Short mmCIF file of C-alpha atoms in Angstrom, two decimals:
data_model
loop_
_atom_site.label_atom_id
_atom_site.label_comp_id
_atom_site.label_asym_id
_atom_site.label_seq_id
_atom_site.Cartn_x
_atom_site.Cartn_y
_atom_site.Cartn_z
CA UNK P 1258 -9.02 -2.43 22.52
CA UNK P 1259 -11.62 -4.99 22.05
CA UNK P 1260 -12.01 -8.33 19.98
CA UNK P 1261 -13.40 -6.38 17.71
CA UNK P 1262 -10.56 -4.59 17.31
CA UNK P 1263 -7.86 -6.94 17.11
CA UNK P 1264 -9.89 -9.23 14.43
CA UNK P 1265 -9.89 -5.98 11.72
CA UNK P 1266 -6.40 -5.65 12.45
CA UNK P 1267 -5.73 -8.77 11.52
CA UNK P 1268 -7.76 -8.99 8.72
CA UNK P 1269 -6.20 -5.69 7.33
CA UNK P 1270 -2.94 -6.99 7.42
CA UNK P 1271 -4.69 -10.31 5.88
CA UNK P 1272 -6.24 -8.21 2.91
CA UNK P 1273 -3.90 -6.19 2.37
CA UNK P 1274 -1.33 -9.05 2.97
CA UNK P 1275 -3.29 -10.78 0.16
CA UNK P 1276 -3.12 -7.98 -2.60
CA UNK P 1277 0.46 -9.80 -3.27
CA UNK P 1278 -1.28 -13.51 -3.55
CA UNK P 1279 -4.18 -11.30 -6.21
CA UNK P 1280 -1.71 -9.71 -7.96
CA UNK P 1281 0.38 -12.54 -8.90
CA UNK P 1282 -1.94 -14.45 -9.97
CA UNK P 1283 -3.61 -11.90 -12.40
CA UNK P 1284 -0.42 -10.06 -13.22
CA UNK P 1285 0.69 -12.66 -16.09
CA UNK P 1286 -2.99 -12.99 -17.74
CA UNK P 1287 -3.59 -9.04 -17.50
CA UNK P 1288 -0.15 -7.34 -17.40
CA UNK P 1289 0.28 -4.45 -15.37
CA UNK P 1290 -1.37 -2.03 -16.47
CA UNK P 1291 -4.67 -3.35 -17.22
CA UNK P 1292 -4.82 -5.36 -13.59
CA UNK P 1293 -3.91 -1.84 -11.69
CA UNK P 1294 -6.51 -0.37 -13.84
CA UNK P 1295 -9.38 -3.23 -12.96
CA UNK P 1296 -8.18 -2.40 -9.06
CA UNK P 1297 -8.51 1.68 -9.43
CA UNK P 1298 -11.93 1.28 -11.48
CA UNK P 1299 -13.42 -1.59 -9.28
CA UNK P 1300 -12.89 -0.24 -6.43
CA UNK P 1301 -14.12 3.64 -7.39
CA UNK P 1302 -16.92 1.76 -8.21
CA UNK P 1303 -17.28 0.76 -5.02
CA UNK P 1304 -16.68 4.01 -3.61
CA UNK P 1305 -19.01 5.54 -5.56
CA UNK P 1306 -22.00 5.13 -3.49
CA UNK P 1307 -19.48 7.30 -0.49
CA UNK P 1308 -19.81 10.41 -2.76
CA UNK P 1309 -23.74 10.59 -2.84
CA UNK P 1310 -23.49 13.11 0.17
CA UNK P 1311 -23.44 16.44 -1.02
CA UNK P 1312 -21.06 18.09 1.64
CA UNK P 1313 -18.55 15.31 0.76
CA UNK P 1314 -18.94 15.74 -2.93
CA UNK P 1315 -18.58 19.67 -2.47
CA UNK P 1316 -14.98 19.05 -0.03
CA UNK P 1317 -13.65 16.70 -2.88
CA UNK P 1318 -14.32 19.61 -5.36
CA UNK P 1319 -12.36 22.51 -2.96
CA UNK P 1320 -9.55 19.97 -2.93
CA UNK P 1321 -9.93 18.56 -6.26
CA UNK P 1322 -5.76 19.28 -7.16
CA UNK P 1323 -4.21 17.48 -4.12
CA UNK P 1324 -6.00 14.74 -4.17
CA UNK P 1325 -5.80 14.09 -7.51
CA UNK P 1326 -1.95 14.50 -6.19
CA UNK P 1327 -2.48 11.28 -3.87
CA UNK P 1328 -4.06 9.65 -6.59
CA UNK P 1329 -1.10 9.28 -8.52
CA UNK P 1330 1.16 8.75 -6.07
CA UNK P 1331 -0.75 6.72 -3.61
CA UNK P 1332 -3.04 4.62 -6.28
CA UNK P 1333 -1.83 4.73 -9.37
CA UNK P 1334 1.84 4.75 -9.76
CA UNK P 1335 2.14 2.22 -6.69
CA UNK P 1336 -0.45 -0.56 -8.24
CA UNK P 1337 1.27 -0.36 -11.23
CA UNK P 1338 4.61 -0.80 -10.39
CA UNK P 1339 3.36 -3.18 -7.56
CA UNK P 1340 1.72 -5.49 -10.11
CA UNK P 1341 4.39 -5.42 -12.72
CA UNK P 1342 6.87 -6.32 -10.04
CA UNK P 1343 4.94 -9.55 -9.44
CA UNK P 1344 5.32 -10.53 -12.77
CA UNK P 1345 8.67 -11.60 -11.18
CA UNK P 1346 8.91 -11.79 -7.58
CA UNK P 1347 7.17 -13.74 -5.59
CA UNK P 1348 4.32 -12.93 -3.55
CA UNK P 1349 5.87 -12.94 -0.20
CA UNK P 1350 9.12 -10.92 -1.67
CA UNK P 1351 7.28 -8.17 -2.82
CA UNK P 1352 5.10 -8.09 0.44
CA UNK P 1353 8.37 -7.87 2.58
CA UNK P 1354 9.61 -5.02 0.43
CA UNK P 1355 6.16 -2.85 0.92
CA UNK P 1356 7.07 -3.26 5.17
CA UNK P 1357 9.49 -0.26 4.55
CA UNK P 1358 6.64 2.26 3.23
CA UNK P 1359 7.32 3.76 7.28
CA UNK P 1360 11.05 4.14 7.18
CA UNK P 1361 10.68 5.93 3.45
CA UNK P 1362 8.13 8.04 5.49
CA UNK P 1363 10.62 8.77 8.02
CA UNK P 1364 13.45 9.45 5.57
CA UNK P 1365 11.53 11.80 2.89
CA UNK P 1366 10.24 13.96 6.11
CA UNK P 1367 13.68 14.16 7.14
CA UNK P 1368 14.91 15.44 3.96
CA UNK P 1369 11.77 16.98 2.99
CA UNK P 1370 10.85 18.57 6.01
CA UNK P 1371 13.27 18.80 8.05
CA UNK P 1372 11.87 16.28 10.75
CA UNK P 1373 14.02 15.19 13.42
CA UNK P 1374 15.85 11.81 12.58
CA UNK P 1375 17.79 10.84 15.61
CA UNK P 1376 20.91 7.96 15.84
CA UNK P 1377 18.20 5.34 16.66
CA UNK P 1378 15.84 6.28 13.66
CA UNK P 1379 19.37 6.37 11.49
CA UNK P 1380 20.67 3.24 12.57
CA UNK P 1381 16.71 1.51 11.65
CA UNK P 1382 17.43 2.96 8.09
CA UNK P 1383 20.52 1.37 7.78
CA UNK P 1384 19.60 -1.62 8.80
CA UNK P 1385 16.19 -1.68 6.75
CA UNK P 1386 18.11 -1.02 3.78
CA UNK P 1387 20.76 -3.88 4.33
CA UNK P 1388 17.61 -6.04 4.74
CA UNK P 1389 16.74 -4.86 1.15
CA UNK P 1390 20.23 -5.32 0.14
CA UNK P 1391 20.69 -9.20 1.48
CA UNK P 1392 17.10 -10.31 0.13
CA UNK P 1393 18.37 -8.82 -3.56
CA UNK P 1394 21.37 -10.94 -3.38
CA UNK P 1395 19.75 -14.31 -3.01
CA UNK P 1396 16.87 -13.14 -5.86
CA UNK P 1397 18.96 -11.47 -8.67
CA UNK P 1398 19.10 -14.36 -11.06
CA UNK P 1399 20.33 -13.46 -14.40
CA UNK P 1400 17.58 -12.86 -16.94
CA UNK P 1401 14.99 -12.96 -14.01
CA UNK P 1402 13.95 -9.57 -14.70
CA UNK P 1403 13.97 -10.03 -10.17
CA UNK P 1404 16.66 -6.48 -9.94
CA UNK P 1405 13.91 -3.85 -12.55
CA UNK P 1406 11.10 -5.85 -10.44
CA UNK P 1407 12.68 -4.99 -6.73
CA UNK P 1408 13.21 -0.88 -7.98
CA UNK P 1409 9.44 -1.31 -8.79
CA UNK P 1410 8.94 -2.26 -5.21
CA UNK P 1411 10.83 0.41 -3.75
CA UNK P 1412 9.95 2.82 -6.08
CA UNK P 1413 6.14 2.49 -4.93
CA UNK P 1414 7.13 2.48 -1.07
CA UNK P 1415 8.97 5.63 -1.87
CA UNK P 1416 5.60 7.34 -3.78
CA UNK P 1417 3.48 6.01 -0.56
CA UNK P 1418 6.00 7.32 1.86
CA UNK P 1419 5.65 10.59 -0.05
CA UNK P 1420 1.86 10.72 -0.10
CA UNK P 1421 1.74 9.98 3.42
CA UNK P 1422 3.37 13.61 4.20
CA UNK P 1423 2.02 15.36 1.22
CA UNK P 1424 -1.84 14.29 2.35
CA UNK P 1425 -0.56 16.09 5.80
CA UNK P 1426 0.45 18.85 4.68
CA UNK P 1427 -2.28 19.60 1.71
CA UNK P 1428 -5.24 17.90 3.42
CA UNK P 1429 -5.08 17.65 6.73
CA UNK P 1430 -8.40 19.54 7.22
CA UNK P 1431 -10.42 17.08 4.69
CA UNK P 1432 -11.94 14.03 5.47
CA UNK P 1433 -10.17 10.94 5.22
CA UNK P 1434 -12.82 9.48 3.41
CA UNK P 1435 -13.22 12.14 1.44
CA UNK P 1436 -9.32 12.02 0.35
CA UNK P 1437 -9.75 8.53 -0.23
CA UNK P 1438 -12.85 7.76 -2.51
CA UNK P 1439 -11.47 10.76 -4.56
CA UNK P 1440 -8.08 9.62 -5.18
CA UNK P 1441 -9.36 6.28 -6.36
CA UNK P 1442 -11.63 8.00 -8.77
CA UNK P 1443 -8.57 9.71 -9.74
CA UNK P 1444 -6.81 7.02 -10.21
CA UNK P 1445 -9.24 5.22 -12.32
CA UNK P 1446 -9.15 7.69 -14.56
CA UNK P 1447 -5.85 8.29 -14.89
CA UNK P 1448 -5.72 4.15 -15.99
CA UNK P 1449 -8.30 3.71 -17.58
CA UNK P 1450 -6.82 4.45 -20.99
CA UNK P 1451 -3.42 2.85 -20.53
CA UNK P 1452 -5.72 -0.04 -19.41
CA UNK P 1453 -8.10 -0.14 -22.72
CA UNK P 1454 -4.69 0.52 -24.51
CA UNK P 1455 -2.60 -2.54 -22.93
CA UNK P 1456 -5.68 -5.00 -23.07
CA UNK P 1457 -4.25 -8.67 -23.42
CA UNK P 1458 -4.93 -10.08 -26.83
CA UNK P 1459 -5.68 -13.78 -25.31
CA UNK P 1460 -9.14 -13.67 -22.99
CA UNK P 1461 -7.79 -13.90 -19.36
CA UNK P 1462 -8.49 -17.06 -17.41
CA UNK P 1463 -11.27 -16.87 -14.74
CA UNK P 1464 -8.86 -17.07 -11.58
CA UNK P 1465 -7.49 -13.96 -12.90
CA UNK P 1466 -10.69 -12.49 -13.07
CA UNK P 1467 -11.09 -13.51 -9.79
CA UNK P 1468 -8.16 -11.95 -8.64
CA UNK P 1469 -8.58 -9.06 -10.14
CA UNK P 1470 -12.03 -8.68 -8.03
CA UNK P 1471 -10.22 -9.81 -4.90
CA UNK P 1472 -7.46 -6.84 -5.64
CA UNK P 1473 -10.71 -4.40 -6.33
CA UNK P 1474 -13.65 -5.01 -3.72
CA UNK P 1475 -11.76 -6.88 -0.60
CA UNK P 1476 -7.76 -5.51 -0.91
CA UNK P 1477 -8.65 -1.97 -1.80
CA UNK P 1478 -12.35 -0.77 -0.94
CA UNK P 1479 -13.39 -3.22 1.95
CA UNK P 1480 -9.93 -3.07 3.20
CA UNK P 1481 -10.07 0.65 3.35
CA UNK P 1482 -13.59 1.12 4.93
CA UNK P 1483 -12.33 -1.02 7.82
CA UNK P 1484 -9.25 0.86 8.20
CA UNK P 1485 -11.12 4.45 8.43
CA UNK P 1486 -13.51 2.27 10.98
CA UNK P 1487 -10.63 1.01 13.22
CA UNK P 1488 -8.77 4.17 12.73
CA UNK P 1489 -11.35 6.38 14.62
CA UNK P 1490 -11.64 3.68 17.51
CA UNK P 1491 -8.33 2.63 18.32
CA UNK P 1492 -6.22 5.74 17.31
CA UNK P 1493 -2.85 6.32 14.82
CA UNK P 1494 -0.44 4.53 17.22
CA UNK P 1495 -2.26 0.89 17.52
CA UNK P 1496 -2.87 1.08 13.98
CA UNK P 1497 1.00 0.77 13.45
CA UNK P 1498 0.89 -2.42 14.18
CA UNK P 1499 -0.41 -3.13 10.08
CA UNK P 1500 2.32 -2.44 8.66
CA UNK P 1501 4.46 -5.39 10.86
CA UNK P 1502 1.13 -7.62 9.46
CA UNK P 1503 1.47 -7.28 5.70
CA UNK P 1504 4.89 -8.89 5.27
CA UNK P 1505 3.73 -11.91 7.81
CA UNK P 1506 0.40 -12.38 5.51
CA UNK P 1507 1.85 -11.69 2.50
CA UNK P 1508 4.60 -14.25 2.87
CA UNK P 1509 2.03 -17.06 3.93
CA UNK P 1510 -0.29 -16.69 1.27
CA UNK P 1511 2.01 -16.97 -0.74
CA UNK P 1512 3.40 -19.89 0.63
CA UNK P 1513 0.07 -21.97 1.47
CA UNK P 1514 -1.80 -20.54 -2.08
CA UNK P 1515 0.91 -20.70 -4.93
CA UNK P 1516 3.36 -22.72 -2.92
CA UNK P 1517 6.10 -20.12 -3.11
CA UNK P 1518 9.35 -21.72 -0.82
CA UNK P 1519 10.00 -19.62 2.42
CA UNK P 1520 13.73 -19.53 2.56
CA UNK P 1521 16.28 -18.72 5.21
CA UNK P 1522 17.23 -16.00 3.44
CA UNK P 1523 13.66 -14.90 3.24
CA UNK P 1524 12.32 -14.64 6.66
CA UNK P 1525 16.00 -12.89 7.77
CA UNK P 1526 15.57 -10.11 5.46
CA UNK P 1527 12.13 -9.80 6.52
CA UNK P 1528 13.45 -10.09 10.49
CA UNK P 1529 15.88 -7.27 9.21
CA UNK P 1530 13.43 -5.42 7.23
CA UNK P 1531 10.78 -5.09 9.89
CA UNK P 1532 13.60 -4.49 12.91
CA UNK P 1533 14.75 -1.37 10.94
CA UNK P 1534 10.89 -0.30 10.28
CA UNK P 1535 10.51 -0.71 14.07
CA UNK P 1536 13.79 1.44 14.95
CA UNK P 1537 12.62 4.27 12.51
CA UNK P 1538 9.33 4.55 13.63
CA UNK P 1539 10.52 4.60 16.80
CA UNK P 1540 8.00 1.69 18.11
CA UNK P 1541 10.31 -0.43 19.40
CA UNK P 1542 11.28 2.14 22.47
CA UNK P 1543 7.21 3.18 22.69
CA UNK P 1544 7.88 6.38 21.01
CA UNK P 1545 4.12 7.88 19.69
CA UNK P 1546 4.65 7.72 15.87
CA UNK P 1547 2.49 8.52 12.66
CA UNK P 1548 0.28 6.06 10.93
CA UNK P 1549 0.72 5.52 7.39
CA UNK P 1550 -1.77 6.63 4.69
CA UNK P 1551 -3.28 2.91 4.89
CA UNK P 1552 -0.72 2.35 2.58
CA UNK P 1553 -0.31 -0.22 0.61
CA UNK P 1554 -1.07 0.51 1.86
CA UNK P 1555 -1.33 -1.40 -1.42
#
């Protein structure tokens, strides 16, 4: 690997580390729905110009049904429950809790598809899941609305971890561009009219706006132009390494931006979180494992 390499690494896990900071700070002006809309339409806008091709626009027709499929599942559900979740959490909480998007990979192909899940990979679960487990105890205030906020979390690294092996097995002969640009489009349709519907009745501030952008043109269509770019030069395994990047980003942003508090408690469930992500993907013992759909990815 070059510099090269190592500085879009770092500035995935950066962007997509920062779609927690965006979020949060657009989330209470917006709502959820119409910020997750402004990120799906933004950033098929960007896109757009990616479809001009013929061939590609003719592959995204043959395939129109799956990835309309990934749409949901890897756009539209997860930004919405993503951005109503940080209504509530901070930041840096809900960034820790997108770190297990691997290990739900692992475990819906295990009980999906019958892939192999070993004592090592079990035991990475487990311990992933008591990181979830310990971080919930020290946020479920009464009347925080922190517990509906966390399944929101979860719930979207579930839908990623799912898209992740439906995308394999539906469209592993499309191009990943292809898959991509389409499901966005797909996904701004499928919000724009809960978006127009849910429109806030005040005019959002501009740092909302702004945020809203940010979530649109850096955390979802830069930030997934340099992943398809990296992708083909360093290869599935290196690219791993995002993932371990998104909770460390997340957390300081947060921290440094909105001046969030980084407690014990905190940076132990991430410690826990990320040990079990590393057990189940099997990186810790150099095992060869499966990039994620850039999820979340967010």
């Amino acid at each position: 690997m070059k510099k090269i390499d190592y500085a879009v690494l770092l500035s995935l896990g950066a962007l997509w580390g920062g779609s927690f900071l965006f979020m949060r700070m657009g989330a209470g002006a917006f709502g959820a729905l119409p910020l997750a809309g402004l990120r799906a339409i933004g950033a098929a806008l960007c896109f757009l110009p990616l479809l001009a091709s013929r061939r590609r626009r003719a592959e995204w027709r043959a395939h129109w049904w799956p990835i309309a499929v990934v749409g949901l599942t890897n756009s539209a559900l997860p930004f919405v429950l993503f951005t109503f979740a940080t209504r509530s959490l901070p930041a840096g909480l809900a960034s820790i809790i997108d770190g297990m998007t691997p290990m739900f990979a692992a475990l819906i192909g295990w009980l999906w598809l019958g892939q192999r899940l070993d004592a090592w990979r079990g035991a990475g679960l487990a311990i992933g899941f008591a990181g979830v487990v310990w971080l919930a105890e020290g946020s479920l205030a009464p009347g925080s609305g922190a517990g509906l906020a966390l399944l929101a979390c979860v719930a979207a690294t579930v839908l990623y971890g799912y898209a992740v092996h439906y995308t394999h097995l539906r469209l592993a002969g499309v191009t990943p561009l292809v898959v991509t640009v389409g499901s966005h489009m797909v996904a701004a349709l499928l919000l724009l009219p809960t978006t127009l519907l849910a429109w806030p009745t005040q005019p959002p501030p501009l740092h909302a706006w702004l945020a809203a952008a940010g979530l649109a043109v850096l955390c979802t269509a830069l930030a997934y132009v340099l992943f398809f770019w990296v992708l083909a030069r360093v290869g599935a395994t290196r690219i791993m390494v995002i993932p371990y990047l998104i909770p460390a980003f997340g957390v300081l942003w947060g921290a440094l931006l909105l001046g969030e508090p980084v407690s014990a408690r905190m940076l132990g469930g991430c410690a826990v979180i990320l040990l079990g992500t590393a057990l189940t993907t099997g990186l810790v013992r150099g095992r060869r494992a499966t990039a994620p759909l850039a999820a979340g990815e967010t």
